[in-house]
Amino acid sequence: MAKYKIYPIRLGMQEARDKSGGTYLQNSGVKVPSAIMGFVIAGEGRHIMVDVGCGPAQWSIEKHNFHLTEWYPLPEALEKAGFSVKDIDAVVLTHLHHDHCWNLADIPNVPAYVQKEEVLFALDPLPYQWYYYEVAQVGMTPRWYAEMYRFKYVEGDYEIFDGIKLIKFCGHTAGSQGVLVDTESGRILIAGDTVNLYDNWEGKGVWKHIPNTIHINVEDMYKDFEKIEALNCTHILPGHDIRVLDHKVYPVE
Ligand SMILES: [Zn+2]
């Protein structure tokens, strides 16, 4: 059976903001920075990159009011982690929000797996997500348009390689997906923003899990949590939790 290791890639850091923004109005007054991350799944002679991060600091502040305290060009961030752009055989985009797909052109030509439903939703998202998708409705052009020639459209759960399976979600965005990876220590889920912080998964008091405030349907977020429970993962890697970067590799060595 195929086994992989997962390396988080530090692409940037957003200045500390109120945690209630990520944990459905809980933890008001607590400030946390938000990590901008990608992941390299390595093993079986292949390297798969999951998510490719946001635009540089100037762009992020101008277009998104996104204050970055750190930002690294994707090739440089990969080098720092011991990889090179040339190593990457395929990309998976958990969803098409700008902070996950902006630098796709930096890894040219290789297939990029995305849920078909996400692409459709990204053309006409809920108005509050217009800027997240950088859509024409606000005078922008999503950068992934130029990269669509290599999109691999997925509909639902789908195994892209032995031991690497895409898991479709629907609460954060219409076509979000996670990546379920077989490792020496069981299956690890790269969750995208379906699980924004560890707090979302770990819950609080009577709540087993806490939805991300950025969602298209909170009921569907709970369905996503149920789906994740059924996966029996040994670890879940959230989309923006700075603590993910405490370890160079997962499973932790
Ligand atoms: Zn995000």
GROMACS .gro file of C-alpha atoms and ligand atoms in nm:
model
  254
    1MET     CA    1   0.000   0.000   0.000
    2ALA     CA    2   0.124   0.347  -0.088
    3LYS     CA    3   0.251   0.565   0.199
    4TYR     CA    4   0.327   0.934   0.190
    5LYS     CA    5   0.463   1.216   0.402
    6ILE     CA    6   0.308   1.564   0.410
    7TYR     CA    7   0.522   1.879   0.429
    8PRO     CA    8   0.349   2.209   0.514
    9ILE     CA    9   0.486   2.499   0.308
   10ARG     CA   10   0.496   2.842   0.472
   11LEU     CA   11   0.380   3.088   0.205
   12GLY     CA   12   0.280   3.384   0.418
   13MET     CA   13   0.131   3.510   0.741
   14GLN     CA   14  -0.169   3.734   0.789
   15GLU     CA   15  -0.152   3.965   1.091
   16ALA     CA   16  -0.342   3.858   1.401
   17ARG     CA   17  -0.716   3.906   1.373
   18ASP     CA   18  -1.013   3.831   1.595
   19LYS     CA   19  -1.050   3.455   1.627
   20SER     CA   20  -1.429   3.479   1.623
   21GLY     CA   21  -1.399   3.534   1.247
   22GLY     CA   22  -1.286   3.174   1.207
   23THR     CA   23  -1.483   3.005   1.483
   24TYR     CA   24  -1.847   3.108   1.437
   25LEU     CA   25  -1.851   3.403   1.678
   26GLN     CA   26  -1.671   3.211   1.954
   27ASN     CA   27  -1.340   3.339   2.103
   28SER     CA   28  -1.426   3.705   2.057
   29GLY     CA   29  -1.137   3.930   2.166
   30VAL     CA   30  -0.876   3.658   2.111
   31LYS     CA   31  -0.631   3.749   1.834
   32VAL     CA   32  -0.463   3.489   1.614
   33PRO     CA   33  -0.249   3.521   1.301
   34SER     CA   34  -0.361   3.326   0.998
   35ALA     CA   35  -0.103   3.114   0.817
   36ILE     CA   36  -0.106   3.106   0.438
   37MET     CA   37   0.002   2.755   0.351
   38GLY     CA   38   0.044   2.495   0.086
   39PHE     CA   39   0.135   2.129   0.138
   40VAL     CA   40   0.364   1.893  -0.050
   41ILE     CA   41   0.259   1.528  -0.041
   42ALA     CA   42   0.571   1.322  -0.111
   43GLY     CA   43   0.617   0.949  -0.159
   44GLU     CA   44   0.597   0.666  -0.414
   45GLY     CA   45   0.821   0.873  -0.643
   46ARG     CA   46   0.574   1.159  -0.675
   47HIS     CA   47   0.515   1.507  -0.533
   48ILE     CA   48   0.169   1.659  -0.518
   49MET     CA   49   0.124   2.023  -0.416
   50VAL     CA   50  -0.199   2.112  -0.237
   51ASP     CA   51  -0.289   2.485  -0.258
   52VAL     CA   52  -0.051   2.755  -0.373
   53GLY     CA   53  -0.119   3.062  -0.157
   54CYS     CA   54  -0.222   3.426  -0.202
   55GLY     CA   55  -0.083   3.725  -0.392
   56PRO     CA   56   0.201   3.939  -0.257
   57ALA     CA   57   0.163   4.188   0.029
   58GLN     CA   58   0.085   4.492  -0.186
   59TRP     CA   59  -0.185   4.309  -0.384
   60SER     CA   60  -0.332   4.153  -0.073
   61ILE     CA   61  -0.370   4.483   0.109
   62GLU     CA   62  -0.503   4.672  -0.192
   63LYS     CA   63  -0.755   4.415  -0.311
   64HIS     CA   64  -0.842   4.226   0.003
   65ASN     CA   65  -0.751   4.444   0.299
   66PHE     CA   66  -0.537   4.145   0.390
   67HIS     CA   67  -0.237   4.258   0.599
   68LEU     CA   68   0.047   4.016   0.540
   69THR     CA   69   0.339   4.025   0.782
   70GLU     CA   70   0.521   3.764   0.572
   71TRP     CA   71   0.497   3.652   0.210
   72TYR     CA   72   0.726   3.429   0.007
   73PRO     CA   73   0.724   3.359  -0.367
   74LEU     CA   74   0.610   2.999  -0.409
   75PRO     CA   75   0.934   2.871  -0.573
   76GLU     CA   76   1.136   3.020  -0.286
   77ALA     CA   77   0.906   2.873  -0.021
   78LEU     CA   78   0.937   2.531  -0.185
   79GLU     CA   79   1.318   2.557  -0.194
   80LYS     CA   80   1.323   2.647   0.174
   81ALA     CA   81   1.134   2.325   0.247
   82GLY     CA   82   1.375   2.121   0.033
   83PHE     CA   83   1.168   2.097  -0.286
   84SER     CA   84   1.176   2.258  -0.626
   85VAL     CA   85   0.898   2.357  -0.866
   86LYS     CA   86   1.032   2.093  -1.105
   87ASP     CA   87   0.959   1.820  -0.849
   88ILE     CA   88   0.585   1.884  -0.853
   89ASP     CA   89   0.386   1.636  -1.063
   90ALA     CA   90   0.036   1.770  -0.996
   91VAL     CA   91  -0.148   2.038  -0.801
   92VAL     CA   92  -0.471   2.006  -0.602
   93LEU     CA   93  -0.672   2.319  -0.526
   94THR     CA   94  -0.892   2.275  -0.220
   95HIS     CA   95  -1.103   2.565  -0.349
   96LEU     CA   96  -1.065   2.876  -0.564
   97HIS     CA   97  -1.048   3.152  -0.302
   98HIS     CA   98  -0.754   3.377  -0.386
   99ASP     CA   99  -0.550   3.274  -0.084
  100HIS     CA  100  -0.539   2.913  -0.206
  101CYS     CA  101  -0.490   2.939  -0.582
  102TRP     CA  102  -0.326   3.275  -0.669
  103ASN     CA  103   0.020   3.141  -0.754
  104LEU     CA  104  -0.085   2.847  -0.971
  105ALA     CA  105   0.112   2.985  -1.269
  106ASP     CA  106   0.430   2.935  -1.063
  107ILE     CA  107   0.389   2.559  -1.111
  108PRO     CA  108   0.329   2.551  -1.485
  109ASN     CA  109   0.194   2.276  -1.710
  110VAL     CA  110   0.120   2.005  -1.454
  111PRO     CA  111  -0.243   1.892  -1.401
  112ALA     CA  112  -0.443   2.093  -1.145
  113TYR     CA  113  -0.728   1.903  -0.979
  114VAL     CA  114  -1.035   2.105  -0.887
  115GLN     CA  115  -1.399   2.019  -0.823
  116LYS     CA  116  -1.616   2.104  -1.124
  117GLU     CA  117  -1.879   2.246  -0.888
  118GLU     CA  118  -1.619   2.485  -0.743
  119VAL     CA  119  -1.538   2.623  -1.087
  120LEU     CA  120  -1.907   2.687  -1.157
  121PHE     CA  121  -1.960   2.845  -0.815
  122ALA     CA  122  -1.653   3.064  -0.861
  123LEU     CA  123  -1.815   3.230  -1.164
  124ASP     CA  124  -2.116   3.349  -0.966
  125PRO     CA  125  -2.046   3.323  -0.594
  126LEU     CA  126  -2.246   3.477  -0.311
  127PRO     CA  127  -2.178   3.853  -0.317
  128TYR     CA  128  -1.980   3.851   0.009
  129GLN     CA  129  -1.739   3.608  -0.157
  130TRP     CA  130  -1.691   3.815  -0.476
  131TYR     CA  131  -1.353   3.947  -0.364
  132TYR     CA  132  -1.245   3.608  -0.229
  133TYR     CA  133  -1.285   3.477  -0.585
  134GLU     CA  134  -1.160   3.799  -0.751
  135VAL     CA  135  -1.455   3.787  -0.991
  136ALA     CA  136  -1.567   4.005  -1.281
  137GLN     CA  137  -1.856   4.136  -1.065
  138VAL     CA  138  -1.597   4.350  -0.884
  139GLY     CA  139  -1.392   4.426  -1.194
  140MET     CA  140  -1.133   4.155  -1.138
  141THR     CA  141  -1.017   3.854  -1.338
  142PRO     CA  142  -0.940   3.532  -1.152
  143ARG     CA  143  -0.579   3.437  -1.225
  144TRP     CA  144  -0.676   3.073  -1.269
  145TYR     CA  145  -0.858   3.157  -1.596
  146ALA     CA  146  -0.520   3.149  -1.770
  147GLU     CA  147  -0.446   2.809  -1.617
  148MET     CA  148  -0.772   2.631  -1.701
  149TYR     CA  149  -0.618   2.447  -1.993
  150ARG     CA  150  -0.473   2.203  -1.741
  151PHE     CA  151  -0.762   2.179  -1.498
  152LYS     CA  152  -0.871   1.826  -1.420
  153TYR     CA  153  -1.235   1.850  -1.325
  154VAL     CA  154  -1.344   1.622  -1.045
  155GLU     CA  155  -1.702   1.550  -0.942
  156GLY     CA  156  -1.723   1.419  -0.587
  157ASP     CA  157  -1.477   1.192  -0.404
  158TYR     CA  158  -1.201   1.069  -0.628
  159GLU     CA  159  -0.871   0.884  -0.586
  160ILE     CA  160  -0.610   1.066  -0.795
  161PHE     CA  161  -0.325   0.830  -0.706
  162ASP     CA  162  -0.300   0.517  -0.496
  163GLY     CA  163  -0.334   0.645  -0.138
  164ILE     CA  164  -0.430   1.005  -0.227
  165LYS     CA  165  -0.803   1.069  -0.240
  166LEU     CA  166  -0.995   1.393  -0.294
  167ILE     CA  167  -1.290   1.435  -0.059
  168LYS     CA  168  -1.569   1.668  -0.171
  169PHE     CA  169  -1.711   1.919   0.077
  170CYS     CA  170  -1.990   2.172   0.035
  171GLY     CA  171  -2.019   2.408   0.334
  172HIS     CA  172  -1.729   2.655   0.307
  173THR     CA  173  -1.772   2.685  -0.069
  174ALA     CA  174  -1.990   2.482  -0.307
  175GLY     CA  175  -1.702   2.271  -0.435
  176SER     CA  176  -1.440   2.264  -0.164
  177GLN     CA  177  -1.235   1.948  -0.131
  178GLY     CA  178  -0.995   1.795   0.116
  179VAL     CA  179  -0.712   1.553   0.042
  180LEU     CA  180  -0.701   1.224   0.230
  181VAL     CA  181  -0.348   1.087   0.240
  182ASP     CA  182  -0.231   0.739   0.345
  183THR     CA  183   0.071   0.760   0.576
  184GLU     CA  184   0.267   0.529   0.806
  185SER     CA  185   0.045   0.658   1.089
  186GLY     CA  186  -0.293   0.619   0.927
  187ARG     CA  187  -0.485   0.860   0.709
  188ILE     CA  188  -0.426   1.234   0.737
  189LEU     CA  189  -0.673   1.485   0.594
  190ILE     CA  190  -0.557   1.813   0.443
  191ALA     CA  191  -0.888   1.985   0.510
  192GLY     CA  192  -0.869   2.318   0.327
  193ASP     CA  193  -1.089   2.582   0.492
  194THR     CA  194  -1.362   2.332   0.576
  195VAL     CA  195  -1.151   2.315   0.894
  196ASN     CA  196  -0.997   2.661   0.924
  197LEU     CA  197  -0.828   2.622   1.265
  198TYR     CA  198  -0.776   2.326   1.497
  199ASP     CA  199  -1.047   2.486   1.714
  200ASN     CA  200  -1.305   2.423   1.442
  201TRP     CA  201  -1.245   2.051   1.461
  202GLU     CA  202  -1.175   2.023   1.835
  203GLY     CA  203  -1.492   2.214   1.928
  204LYS     CA  204  -1.565   2.376   2.261
  205GLY     CA  205  -1.773   2.261   2.559
  206VAL     CA  206  -2.094   2.100   2.437
  207TRP     CA  207  -1.999   2.160   2.074
  208LYS     CA  208  -1.809   1.879   1.913
  209HIS     CA  209  -1.707   2.100   1.621
  210ILE     CA  210  -1.738   2.471   1.537
  211PRO     CA  211  -1.812   2.593   1.182
  212ASN     CA  212  -1.596   2.848   1.003
  213THR     CA  213  -1.785   3.179   0.972
  214ILE     CA  214  -1.699   3.188   0.602
  215HIS     CA  215  -1.951   2.945   0.459
  216ILE     CA  216  -2.230   2.930   0.207
  217ASN     CA  217  -2.449   2.713   0.428
  218VAL     CA  218  -2.385   2.637   0.792
  219GLU     CA  219  -2.594   2.318   0.782
  220ASP     CA  220  -2.368   2.189   0.507
  221MET     CA  221  -2.066   2.269   0.724
  222TYR     CA  222  -2.205   2.027   0.982
  223LYS     CA  223  -2.255   1.768   0.707
  224ASP     CA  224  -1.889   1.817   0.614
  225PHE     CA  225  -1.792   1.752   0.978
  226GLU     CA  226  -1.994   1.429   0.973
  227LYS     CA  227  -1.822   1.326   0.654
  228ILE     CA  228  -1.480   1.394   0.809
  229GLU     CA  229  -1.572   1.189   1.118
  230ALA     CA  230  -1.652   0.891   0.896
  231LEU     CA  231  -1.305   0.909   0.739
  232ASN     CA  232  -1.143   0.798   1.069
  233CYS     CA  233  -0.837   1.017   1.020
  234THR     CA  234  -0.547   1.007   1.263
  235HIS     CA  235  -0.483   1.379   1.206
  236ILE     CA  236  -0.656   1.671   1.039
  237LEU     CA  237  -0.454   1.959   0.898
  238PRO     CA  238  -0.656   2.284   0.903
  239GLY     CA  239  -0.629   2.545   0.627
  240HIS     CA  240  -0.493   2.838   0.827
  241ASP     CA  241  -0.381   2.728   1.175
  242ILE     CA  242  -0.032   2.859   1.254
  243ARG     CA  243   0.028   2.551   1.473
  244VAL     CA  244   0.041   2.333   1.160
  245LEU     CA  245   0.381   2.496   1.096
  246ASP     CA  246   0.516   2.371   1.430
  247HIS     CA  247   0.615   2.052   1.248
  248LYS     CA  248   0.818   2.015   0.931
  249VAL     CA  249   0.650   1.692   0.834
  250TYR     CA  250   0.340   1.485   0.904
  251PRO     CA  251   0.316   1.224   1.046
  252VAL     CA  252   0.532   1.402   1.305
  253GLU     CA  253   0.875   1.234   1.335
  254ZN      ZN  254  -0.837   3.033   0.303
   0.00000   0.00000   0.00000
